[in-house]
Short mmCIF file of C-alpha atoms in Angstrom, two decimals:
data_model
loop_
_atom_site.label_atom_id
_atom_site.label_comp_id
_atom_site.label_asym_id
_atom_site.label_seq_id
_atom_site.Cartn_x
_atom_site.Cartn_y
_atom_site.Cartn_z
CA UNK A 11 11.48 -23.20 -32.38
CA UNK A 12 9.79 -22.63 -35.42
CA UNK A 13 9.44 -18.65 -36.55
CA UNK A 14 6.04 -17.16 -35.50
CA UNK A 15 3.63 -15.69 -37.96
CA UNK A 16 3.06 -11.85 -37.78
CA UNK A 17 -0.26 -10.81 -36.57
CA UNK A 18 -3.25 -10.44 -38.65
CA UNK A 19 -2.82 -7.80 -41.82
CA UNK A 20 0.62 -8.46 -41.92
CA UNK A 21 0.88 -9.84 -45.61
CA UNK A 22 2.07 -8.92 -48.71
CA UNK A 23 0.26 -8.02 -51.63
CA UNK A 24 -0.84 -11.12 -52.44
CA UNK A 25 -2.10 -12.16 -48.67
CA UNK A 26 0.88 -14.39 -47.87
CA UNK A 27 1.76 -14.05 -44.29
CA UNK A 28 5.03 -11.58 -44.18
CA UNK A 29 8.09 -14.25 -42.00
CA UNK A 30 8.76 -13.20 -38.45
CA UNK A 31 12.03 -15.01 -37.73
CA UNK A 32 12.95 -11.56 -35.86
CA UNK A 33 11.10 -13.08 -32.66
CA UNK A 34 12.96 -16.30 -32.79
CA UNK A 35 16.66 -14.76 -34.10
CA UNK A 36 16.67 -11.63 -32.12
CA UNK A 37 15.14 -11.51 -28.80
CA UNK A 38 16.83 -14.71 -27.46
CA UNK A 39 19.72 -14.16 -27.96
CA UNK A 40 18.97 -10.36 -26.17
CA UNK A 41 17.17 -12.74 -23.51
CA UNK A 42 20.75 -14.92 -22.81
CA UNK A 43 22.79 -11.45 -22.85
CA UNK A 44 20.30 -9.48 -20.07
CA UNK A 45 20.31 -12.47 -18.19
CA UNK A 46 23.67 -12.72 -17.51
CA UNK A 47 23.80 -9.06 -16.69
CA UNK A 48 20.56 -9.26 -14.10
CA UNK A 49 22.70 -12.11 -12.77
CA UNK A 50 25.75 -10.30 -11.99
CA UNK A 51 23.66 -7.31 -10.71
CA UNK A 52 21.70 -9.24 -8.14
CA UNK A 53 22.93 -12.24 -7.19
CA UNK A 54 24.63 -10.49 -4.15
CA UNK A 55 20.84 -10.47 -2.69
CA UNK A 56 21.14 -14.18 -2.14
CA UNK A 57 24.85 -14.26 -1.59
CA UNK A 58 24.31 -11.57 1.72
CA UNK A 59 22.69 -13.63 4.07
CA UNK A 60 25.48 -16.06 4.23
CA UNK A 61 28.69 -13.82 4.57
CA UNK A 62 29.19 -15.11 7.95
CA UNK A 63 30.31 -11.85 9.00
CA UNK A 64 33.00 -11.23 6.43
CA UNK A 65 33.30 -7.43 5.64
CA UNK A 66 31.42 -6.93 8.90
CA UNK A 67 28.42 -5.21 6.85
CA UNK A 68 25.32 -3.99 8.96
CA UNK A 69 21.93 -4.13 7.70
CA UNK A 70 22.44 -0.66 6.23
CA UNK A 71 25.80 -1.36 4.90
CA UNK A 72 23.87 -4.64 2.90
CA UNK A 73 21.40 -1.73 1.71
CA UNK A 74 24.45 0.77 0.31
CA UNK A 75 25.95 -2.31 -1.16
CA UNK A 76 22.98 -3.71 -3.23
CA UNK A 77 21.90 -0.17 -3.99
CA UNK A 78 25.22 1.43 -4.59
CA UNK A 79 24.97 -0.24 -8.42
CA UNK A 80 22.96 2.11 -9.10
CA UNK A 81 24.59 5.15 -8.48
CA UNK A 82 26.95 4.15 -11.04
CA UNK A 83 24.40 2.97 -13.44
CA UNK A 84 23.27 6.34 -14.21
CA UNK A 85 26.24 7.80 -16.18
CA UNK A 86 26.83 5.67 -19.39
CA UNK A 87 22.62 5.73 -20.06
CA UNK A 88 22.40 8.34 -22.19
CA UNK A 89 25.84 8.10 -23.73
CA UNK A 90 24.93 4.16 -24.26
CA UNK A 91 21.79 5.41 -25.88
CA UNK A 92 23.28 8.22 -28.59
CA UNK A 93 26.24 5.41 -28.95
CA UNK A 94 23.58 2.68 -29.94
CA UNK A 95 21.48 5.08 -32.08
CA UNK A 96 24.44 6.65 -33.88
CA UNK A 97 26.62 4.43 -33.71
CA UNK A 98 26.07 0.82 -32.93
CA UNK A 99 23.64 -1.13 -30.82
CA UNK A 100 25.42 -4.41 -31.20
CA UNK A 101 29.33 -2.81 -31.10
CA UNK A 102 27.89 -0.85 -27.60
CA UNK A 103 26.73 -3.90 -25.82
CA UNK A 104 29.55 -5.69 -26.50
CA UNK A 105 32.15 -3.51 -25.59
CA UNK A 106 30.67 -3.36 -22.47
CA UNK A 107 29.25 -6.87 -21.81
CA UNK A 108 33.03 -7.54 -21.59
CA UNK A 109 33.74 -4.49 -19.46
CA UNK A 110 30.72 -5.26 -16.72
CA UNK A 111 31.97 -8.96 -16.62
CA UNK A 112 35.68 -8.38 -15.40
CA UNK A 113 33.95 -5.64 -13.02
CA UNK A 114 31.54 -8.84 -11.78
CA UNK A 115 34.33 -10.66 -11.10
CA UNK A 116 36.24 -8.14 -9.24
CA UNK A 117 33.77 -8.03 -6.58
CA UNK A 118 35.40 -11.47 -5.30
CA UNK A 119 37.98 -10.15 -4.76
CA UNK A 120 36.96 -7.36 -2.10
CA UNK A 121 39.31 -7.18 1.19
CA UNK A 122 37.01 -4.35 2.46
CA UNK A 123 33.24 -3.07 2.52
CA UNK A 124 34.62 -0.08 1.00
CA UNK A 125 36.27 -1.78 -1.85
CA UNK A 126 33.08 -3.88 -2.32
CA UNK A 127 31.44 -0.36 -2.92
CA UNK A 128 33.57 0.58 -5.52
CA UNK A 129 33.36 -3.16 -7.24
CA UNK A 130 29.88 -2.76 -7.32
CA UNK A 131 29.61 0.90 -8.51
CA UNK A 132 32.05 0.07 -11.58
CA UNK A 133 29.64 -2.54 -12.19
CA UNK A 134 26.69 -0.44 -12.60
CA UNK A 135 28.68 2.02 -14.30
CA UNK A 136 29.72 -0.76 -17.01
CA UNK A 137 26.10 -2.35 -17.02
CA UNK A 138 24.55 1.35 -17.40
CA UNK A 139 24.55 1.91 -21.25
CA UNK A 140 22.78 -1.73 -21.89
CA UNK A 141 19.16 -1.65 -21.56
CA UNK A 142 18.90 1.81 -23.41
CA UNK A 143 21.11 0.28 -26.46
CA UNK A 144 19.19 -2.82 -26.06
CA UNK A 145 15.98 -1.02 -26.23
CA UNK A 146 16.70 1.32 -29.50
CA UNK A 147 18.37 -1.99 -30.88
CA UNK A 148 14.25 -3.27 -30.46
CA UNK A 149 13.04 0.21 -31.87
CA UNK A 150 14.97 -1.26 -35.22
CA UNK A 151 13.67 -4.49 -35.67
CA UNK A 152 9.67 -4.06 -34.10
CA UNK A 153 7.02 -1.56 -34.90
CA UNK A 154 5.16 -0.27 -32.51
CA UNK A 155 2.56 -3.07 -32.84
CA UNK A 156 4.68 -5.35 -31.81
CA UNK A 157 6.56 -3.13 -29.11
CA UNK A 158 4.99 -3.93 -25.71
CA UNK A 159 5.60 -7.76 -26.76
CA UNK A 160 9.00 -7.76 -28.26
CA UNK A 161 9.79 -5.37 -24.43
CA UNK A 162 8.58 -7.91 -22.70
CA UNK A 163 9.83 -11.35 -24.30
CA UNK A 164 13.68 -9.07 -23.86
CA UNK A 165 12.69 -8.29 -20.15
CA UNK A 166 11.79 -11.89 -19.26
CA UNK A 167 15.46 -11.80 -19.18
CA UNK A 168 15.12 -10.24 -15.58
CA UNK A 169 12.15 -12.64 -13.65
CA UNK A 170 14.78 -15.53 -15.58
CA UNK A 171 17.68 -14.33 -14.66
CA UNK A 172 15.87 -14.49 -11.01
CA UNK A 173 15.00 -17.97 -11.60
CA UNK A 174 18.30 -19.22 -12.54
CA UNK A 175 20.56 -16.92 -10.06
CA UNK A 176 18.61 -17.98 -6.64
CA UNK A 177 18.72 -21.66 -6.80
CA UNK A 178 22.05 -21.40 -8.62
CA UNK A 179 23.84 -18.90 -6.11
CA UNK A 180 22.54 -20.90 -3.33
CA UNK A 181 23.93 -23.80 -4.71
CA UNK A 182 27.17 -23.11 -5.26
CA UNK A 183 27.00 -21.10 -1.63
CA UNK A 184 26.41 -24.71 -0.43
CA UNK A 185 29.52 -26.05 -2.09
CA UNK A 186 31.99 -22.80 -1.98
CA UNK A 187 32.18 -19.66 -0.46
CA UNK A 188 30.94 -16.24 -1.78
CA UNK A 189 34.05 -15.21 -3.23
CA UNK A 190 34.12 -17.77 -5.74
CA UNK A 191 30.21 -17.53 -6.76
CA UNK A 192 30.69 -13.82 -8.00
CA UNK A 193 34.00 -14.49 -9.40
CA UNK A 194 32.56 -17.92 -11.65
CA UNK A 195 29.22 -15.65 -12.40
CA UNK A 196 31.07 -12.32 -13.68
CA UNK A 197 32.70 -14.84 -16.22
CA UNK A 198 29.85 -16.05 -18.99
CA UNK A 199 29.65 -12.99 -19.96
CA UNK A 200 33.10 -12.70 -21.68
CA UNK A 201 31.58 -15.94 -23.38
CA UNK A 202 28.40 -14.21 -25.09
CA UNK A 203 30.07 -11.58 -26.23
CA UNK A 204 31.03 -13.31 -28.71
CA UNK A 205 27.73 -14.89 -29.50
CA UNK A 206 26.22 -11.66 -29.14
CA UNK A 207 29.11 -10.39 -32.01
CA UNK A 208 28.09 -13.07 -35.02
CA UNK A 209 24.24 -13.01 -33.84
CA UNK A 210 22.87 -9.88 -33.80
CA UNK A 211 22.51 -6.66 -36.44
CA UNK A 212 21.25 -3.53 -35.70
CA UNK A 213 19.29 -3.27 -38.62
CA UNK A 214 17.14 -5.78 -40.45
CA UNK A 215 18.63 -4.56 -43.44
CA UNK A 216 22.22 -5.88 -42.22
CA UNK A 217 20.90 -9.30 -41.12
CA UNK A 218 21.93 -12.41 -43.36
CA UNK A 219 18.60 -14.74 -42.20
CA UNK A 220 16.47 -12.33 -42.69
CA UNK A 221 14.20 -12.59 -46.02
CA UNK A 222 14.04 -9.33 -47.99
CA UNK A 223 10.01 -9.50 -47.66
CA UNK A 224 10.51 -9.50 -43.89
CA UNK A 225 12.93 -6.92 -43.78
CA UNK A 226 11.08 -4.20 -46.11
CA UNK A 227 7.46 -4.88 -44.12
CA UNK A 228 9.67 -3.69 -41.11
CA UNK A 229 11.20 -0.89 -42.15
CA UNK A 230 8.05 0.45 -43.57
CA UNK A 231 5.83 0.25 -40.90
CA UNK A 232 8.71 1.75 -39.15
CA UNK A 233 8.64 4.80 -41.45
CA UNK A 234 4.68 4.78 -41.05
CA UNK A 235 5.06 4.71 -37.14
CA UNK A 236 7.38 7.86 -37.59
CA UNK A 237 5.44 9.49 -39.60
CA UNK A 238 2.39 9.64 -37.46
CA UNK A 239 4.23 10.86 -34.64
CA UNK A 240 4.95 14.94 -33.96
CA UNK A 241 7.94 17.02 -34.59
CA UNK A 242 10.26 16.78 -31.71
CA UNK A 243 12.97 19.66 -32.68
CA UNK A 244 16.43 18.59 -33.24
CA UNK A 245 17.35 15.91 -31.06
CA UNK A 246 19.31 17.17 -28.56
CA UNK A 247 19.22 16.79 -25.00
CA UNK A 248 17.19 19.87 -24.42
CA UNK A 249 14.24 18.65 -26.77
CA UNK A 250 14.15 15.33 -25.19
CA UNK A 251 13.61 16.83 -21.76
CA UNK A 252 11.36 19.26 -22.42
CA UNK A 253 9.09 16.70 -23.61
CA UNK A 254 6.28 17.09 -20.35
CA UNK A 255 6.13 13.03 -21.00
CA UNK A 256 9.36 12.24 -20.37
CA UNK A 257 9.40 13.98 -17.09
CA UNK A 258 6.62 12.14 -15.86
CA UNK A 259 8.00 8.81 -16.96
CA UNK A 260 11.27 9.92 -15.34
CA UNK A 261 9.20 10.22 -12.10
CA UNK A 262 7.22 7.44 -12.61
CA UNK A 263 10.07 4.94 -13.48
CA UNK A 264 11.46 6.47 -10.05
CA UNK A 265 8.65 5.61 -7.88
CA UNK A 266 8.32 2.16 -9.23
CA UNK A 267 11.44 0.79 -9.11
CA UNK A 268 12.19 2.37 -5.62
CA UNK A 269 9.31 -0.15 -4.54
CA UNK A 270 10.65 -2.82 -7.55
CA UNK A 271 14.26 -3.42 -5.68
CA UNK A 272 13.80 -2.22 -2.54
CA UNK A 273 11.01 -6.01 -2.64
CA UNK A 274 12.84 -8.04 -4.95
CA UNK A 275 16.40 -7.70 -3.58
CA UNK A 276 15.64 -7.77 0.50
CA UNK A 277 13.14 -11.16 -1.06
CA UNK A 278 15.85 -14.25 -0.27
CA UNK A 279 16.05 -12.39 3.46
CA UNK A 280 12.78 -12.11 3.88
CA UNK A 281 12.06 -15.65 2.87
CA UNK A 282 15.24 -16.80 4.74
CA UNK A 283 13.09 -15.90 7.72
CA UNK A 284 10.17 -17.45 6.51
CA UNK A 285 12.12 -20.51 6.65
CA UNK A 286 13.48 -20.14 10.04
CA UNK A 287 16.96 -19.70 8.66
CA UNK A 288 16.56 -22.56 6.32
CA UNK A 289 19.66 -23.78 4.24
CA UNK A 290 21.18 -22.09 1.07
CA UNK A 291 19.50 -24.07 -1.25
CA UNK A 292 16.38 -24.29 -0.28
CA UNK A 293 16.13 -20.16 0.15
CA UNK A 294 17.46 -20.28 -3.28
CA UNK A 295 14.83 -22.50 -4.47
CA UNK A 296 11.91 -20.92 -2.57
CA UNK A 297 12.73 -17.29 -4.11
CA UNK A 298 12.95 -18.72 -7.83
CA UNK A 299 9.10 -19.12 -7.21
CA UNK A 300 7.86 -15.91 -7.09
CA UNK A 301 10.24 -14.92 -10.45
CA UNK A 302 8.24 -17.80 -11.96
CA UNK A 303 5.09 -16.16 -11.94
CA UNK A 304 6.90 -12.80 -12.33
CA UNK A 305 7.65 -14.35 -15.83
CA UNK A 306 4.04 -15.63 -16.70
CA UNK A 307 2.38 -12.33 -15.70
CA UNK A 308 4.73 -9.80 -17.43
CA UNK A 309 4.28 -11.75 -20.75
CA UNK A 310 0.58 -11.99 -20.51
CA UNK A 311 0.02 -8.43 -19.44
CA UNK A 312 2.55 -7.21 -22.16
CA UNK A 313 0.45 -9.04 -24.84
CA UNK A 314 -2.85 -7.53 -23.17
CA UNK A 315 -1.34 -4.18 -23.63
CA UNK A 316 -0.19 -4.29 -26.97
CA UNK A 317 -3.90 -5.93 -27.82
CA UNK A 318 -5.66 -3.53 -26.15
CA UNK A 319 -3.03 -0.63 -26.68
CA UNK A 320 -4.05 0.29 -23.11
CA UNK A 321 -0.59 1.06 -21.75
CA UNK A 322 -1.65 2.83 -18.76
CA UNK A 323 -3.92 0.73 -17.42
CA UNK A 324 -1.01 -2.24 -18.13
CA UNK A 325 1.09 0.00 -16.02
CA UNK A 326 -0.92 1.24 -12.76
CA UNK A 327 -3.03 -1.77 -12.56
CA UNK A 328 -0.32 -4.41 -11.07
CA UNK A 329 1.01 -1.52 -8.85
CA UNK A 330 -2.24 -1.65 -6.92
CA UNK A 331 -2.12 -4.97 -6.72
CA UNK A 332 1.67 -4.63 -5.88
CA UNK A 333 0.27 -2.23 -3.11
CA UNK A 334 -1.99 -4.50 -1.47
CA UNK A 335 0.28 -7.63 -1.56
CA UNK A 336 3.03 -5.79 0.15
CA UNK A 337 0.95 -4.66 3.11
CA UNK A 338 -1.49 -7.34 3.63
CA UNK A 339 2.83 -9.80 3.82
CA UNK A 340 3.32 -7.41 6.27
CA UNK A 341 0.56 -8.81 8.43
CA UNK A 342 1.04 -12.41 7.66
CA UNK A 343 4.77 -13.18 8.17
CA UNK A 344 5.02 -16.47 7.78
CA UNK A 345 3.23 -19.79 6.44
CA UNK A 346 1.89 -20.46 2.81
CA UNK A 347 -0.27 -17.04 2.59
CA UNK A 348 2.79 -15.14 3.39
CA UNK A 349 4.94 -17.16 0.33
CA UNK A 350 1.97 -16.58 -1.93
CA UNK A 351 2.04 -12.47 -0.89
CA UNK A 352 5.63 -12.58 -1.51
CA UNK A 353 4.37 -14.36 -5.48
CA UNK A 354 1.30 -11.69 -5.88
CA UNK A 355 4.18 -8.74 -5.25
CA UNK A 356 6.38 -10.05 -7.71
CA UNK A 357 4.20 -10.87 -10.43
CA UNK A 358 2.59 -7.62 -9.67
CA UNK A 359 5.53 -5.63 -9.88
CA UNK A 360 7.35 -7.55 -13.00
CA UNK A 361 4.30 -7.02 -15.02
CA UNK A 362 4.27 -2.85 -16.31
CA UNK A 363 7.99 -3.66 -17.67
CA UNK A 364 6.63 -4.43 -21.18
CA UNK A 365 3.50 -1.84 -21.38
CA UNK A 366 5.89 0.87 -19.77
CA UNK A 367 8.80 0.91 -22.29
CA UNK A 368 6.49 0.90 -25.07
CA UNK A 369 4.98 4.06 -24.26
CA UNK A 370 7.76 6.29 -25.37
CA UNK A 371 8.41 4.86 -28.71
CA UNK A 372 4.97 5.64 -28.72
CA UNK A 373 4.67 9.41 -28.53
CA UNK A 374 8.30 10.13 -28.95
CA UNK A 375 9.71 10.54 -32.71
CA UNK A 376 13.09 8.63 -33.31
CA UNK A 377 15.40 12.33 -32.95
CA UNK A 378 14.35 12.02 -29.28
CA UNK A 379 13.63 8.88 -28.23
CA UNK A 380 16.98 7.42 -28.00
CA UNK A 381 18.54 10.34 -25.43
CA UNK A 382 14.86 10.24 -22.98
CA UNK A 383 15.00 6.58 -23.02
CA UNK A 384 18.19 6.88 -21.71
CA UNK A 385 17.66 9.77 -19.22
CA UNK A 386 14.38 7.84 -17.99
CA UNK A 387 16.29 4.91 -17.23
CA UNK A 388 19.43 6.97 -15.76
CA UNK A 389 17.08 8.63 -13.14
CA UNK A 390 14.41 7.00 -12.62
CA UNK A 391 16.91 3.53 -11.82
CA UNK A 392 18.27 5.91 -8.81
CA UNK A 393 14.78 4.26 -7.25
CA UNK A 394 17.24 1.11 -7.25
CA UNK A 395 19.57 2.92 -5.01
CA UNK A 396 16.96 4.39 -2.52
CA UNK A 397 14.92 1.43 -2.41
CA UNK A 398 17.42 -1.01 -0.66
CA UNK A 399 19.37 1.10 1.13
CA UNK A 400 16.14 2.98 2.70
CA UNK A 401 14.50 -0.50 3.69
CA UNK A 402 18.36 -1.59 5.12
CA UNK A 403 18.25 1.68 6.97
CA UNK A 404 14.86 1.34 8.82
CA UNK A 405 15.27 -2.18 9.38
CA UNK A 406 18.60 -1.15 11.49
CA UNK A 407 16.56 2.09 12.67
CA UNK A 408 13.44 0.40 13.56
CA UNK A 409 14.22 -3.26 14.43
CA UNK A 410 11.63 -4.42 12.02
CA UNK A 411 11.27 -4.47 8.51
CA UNK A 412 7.56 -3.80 8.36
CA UNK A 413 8.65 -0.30 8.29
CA UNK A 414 10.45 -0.38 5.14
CA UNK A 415 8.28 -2.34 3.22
CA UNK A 416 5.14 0.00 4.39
CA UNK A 417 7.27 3.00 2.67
CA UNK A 418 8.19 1.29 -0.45
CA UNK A 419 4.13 0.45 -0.56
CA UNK A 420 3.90 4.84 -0.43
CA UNK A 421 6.79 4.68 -3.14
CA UNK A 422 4.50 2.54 -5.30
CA UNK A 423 1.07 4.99 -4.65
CA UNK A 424 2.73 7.98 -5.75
CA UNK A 425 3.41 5.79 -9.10
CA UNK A 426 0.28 4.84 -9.64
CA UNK A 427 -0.71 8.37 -8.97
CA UNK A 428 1.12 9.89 -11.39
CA UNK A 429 0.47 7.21 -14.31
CA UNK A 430 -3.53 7.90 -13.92
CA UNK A 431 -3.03 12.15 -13.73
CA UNK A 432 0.37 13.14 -14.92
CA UNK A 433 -0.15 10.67 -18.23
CA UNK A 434 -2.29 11.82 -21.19
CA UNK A 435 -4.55 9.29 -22.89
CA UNK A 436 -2.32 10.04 -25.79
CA UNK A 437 0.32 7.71 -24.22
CA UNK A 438 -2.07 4.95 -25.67
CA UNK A 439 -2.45 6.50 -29.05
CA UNK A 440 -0.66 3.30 -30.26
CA UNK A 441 -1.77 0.60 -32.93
CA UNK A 442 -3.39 -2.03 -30.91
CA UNK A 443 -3.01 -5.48 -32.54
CA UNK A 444 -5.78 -6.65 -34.96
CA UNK A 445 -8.86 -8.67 -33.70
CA UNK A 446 -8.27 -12.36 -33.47
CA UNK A 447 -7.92 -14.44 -37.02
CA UNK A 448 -6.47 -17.09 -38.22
CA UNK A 449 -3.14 -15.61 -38.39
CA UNK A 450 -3.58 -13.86 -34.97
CA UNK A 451 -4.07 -17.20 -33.71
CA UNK A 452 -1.21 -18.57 -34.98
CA UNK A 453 0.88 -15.87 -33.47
CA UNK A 454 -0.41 -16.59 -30.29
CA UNK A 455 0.42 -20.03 -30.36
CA UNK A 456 3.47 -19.13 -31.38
CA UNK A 457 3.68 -16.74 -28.35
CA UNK A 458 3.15 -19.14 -26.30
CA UNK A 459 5.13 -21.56 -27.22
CA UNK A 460 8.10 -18.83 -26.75
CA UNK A 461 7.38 -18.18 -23.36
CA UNK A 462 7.56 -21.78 -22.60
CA UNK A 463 10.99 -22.22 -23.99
CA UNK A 464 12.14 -19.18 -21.97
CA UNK A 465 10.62 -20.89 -19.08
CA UNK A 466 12.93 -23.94 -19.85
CA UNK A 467 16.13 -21.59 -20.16
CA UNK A 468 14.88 -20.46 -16.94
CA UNK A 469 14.98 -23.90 -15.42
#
């Protein structure tokens, strides 16, 4: 993959295009890491169908186990965050890329559905402190510019992981039981750790293939992006939450990804009875689909976003159209309309990942950022914990699942609600990328041709 070229302005003195190997050295190699850890987080979604009975786990019990990952993925978020701002981004991840992979592979080894709550609450706990370290690791190396794009080439990592972990997990479900498939996928990541150790820097500055003119047009505009910002007090916890922005993307994070799991980790069920109870493999293969598109539309709307510097509309947009997917599949069970719903929801509800993280680099000055980036994602991921056990709970309750999927719907609304009213048109007040050029073109080949080789890792 050759390394793009920066959007157009970015030169030096002399008009020579400034290198951009940072898209091509440090986002796959984020990609490969997230991956693995969106594996290990959700591959019990396709592995749940087909315990036979073992643990004797009711609908609800299915619910508290997906969800329960959660609960413990709140604690280490913050700490992660201060750790990989003042400390180390790349020492944090590592540390605990080893620590959530033995946890993976303890969940094999379950005797009881109580145990198997524990397993998976350690490894939330242990995957917790990742995507805020991963994100201020991104703060370092992309000006806001470049944000919503960078965000979203990282969070591929999660309609990928999908892609790989469905027809994989079913698989291997085919050819061995559950046991082993969580205890063989909790183990790459003991592998990349040590990829991640020799690849990655947490400052431009400390990178050996980086040029020097690459590095310095980064930390400036870095230093410009601060500057243009507001004081934010000292940094402490305190100023971070008193920020009225952070509060509403604390409660708008919560809304969405209440409706974001409680869809995409119920979706092999759900298409296991589209199939009529079809085999492992081919409910494996049938759910990589929708994470397909979920991987073409995040990209594209992330690059709309940071073009535009629209973030809200990139946000609230694909929740209506999450909305309306998820109602009208209630209706239509069944048939090819009711598999391209299921694509339309996913897409839909993949796509604000990019636009969304950007926004608080974006009105947020660095003494802050870290610690409500971390308490956004600690709270508003307890969504991930309400939205599967709550559709589990009225599926038992109810008989049906139209029920559940009809409230997550409401969970999304009150998203979308708060995005258009509780969000100030400031939350835009980013630097939208120049008007198309010659070099502008060139990055969007470039773009393109990035999103295809993710699309390969993902197949």
């Amino acid at each position: 993959m050759t390394p793009a070229t920066p959007p157009a302005g970015e030169g030096s003195a002399t008009g020579t295009p400034i290198p951009a190997k940072r898209w091509t050295y440090v986002i796959p190699v984020a990609v490969v890491m997230y991956m693995l850890a969106f594996l290990d987080r959700s591959n019990v979604s396709v592995i749940l169908p087909y315990m036979d009975g073992d643990l004797s786990l009711s609908a609800a019990d299915e619910g508290m186990v997906t969800g329960i990952f959660f609960l413990g993925y709140v604690f280490l978020q913050i700490p992660g965050a201060i750790l990989a701002q003042r400390w180390s981004a790349r020492k944090t991840v590592m540390i605990l890329m080893i620590a959530w992979g033995v946890a993976a592979m303890a969940c094999g080894l379950v005797q009881t559905k109580e145990q198997f709550y524990v397993a998976r609450f350690v490894l939330g706990l242990f995957e917790g402190g990742v995507w805020p370290a991963v994100l201020i690791l991104l703060a370092s190396w992309f000006p806001l510019r470049e944000r919503a794009r960078a965000n979203a080439l990282w969070m591929a990592c999660l309609p990928i992981s999908s892609i790989i972990m469905a027809p994989l997990s079913g698989l291997m479900l085919d050819h061995t039981d559950w046991r082993w498939v969580l205890v063989l996928q909790g183990f790459p990541p003991l592998i990349w750790a040590v990829v991640w150790w020799f690849a990655v820097a947490d400052h431009p500055s400390q990178a050996r293939w980086i040029s020097r003119t690459e590095s310095e047009y980064v930390e400036r505009s870095l230093a410009a992006d601060e500057a243009a910002k507001p004081a934010s007090g000292s940094g402490s916890y305190m100023d971070a939450i008193k920020q009225r922005s952070v509060l509403v993307l604390i409660a708008i994070y919560f809304f969405w990804i209440t409706g974001f799991y409680g869809f995409t980790l119920w979706l092999p069920s759900v298409i296991k009875t589209l199939t009529h109870d079809g085999s492992s493999t081919q409910v494996g293969l049938l759910s990589a689909i929708p994470f397909t598109v979920a991987l073409i539309v995040m990209v594209a709307n992330a690059a709309w976003s940071d073009r535009t510097g629209k973030r809200r509309q990139a946000v609230a947009v694909p929740l209506v159209v999450a909305i309306a997917a998820l109602l009208l599949g209630q209706i239509v069970q069944g048939g090819v309309l009711g598999m391209v719903l299921l694509c339309v929801t996913a897409g839909a509800l993949y796509a604000p990942y990019g636009p969304f993280w950007a926004i608080p680099g974006g009105v947020l000055r660095i003494e802050v950022v870290a610690v409500a980036m971390g308490l956004i994602n600690a709270l508003g991921n307890l969504g991930g914990y309400v939205g599967p056990y709550l559709v589990g709970w009225l599926t038992d309750s109810t008989g049906t699942s139209v029920t559940g999927f009809g409230v997550l719907a409401g969970f999304l609304a009150v998203a979308v609600v708060l995005v258009l009213t509780g969000l100030r048109p400031s939350a835009e007040a980013v630097t939208a990328a120049p008007a198309a050029g010659p070099d502008a073109e060139d990055r969007a080949a470039e773009e393109s041709r990035m999103v295809k080789s993710l699309a390969e890792e993902g197949r």
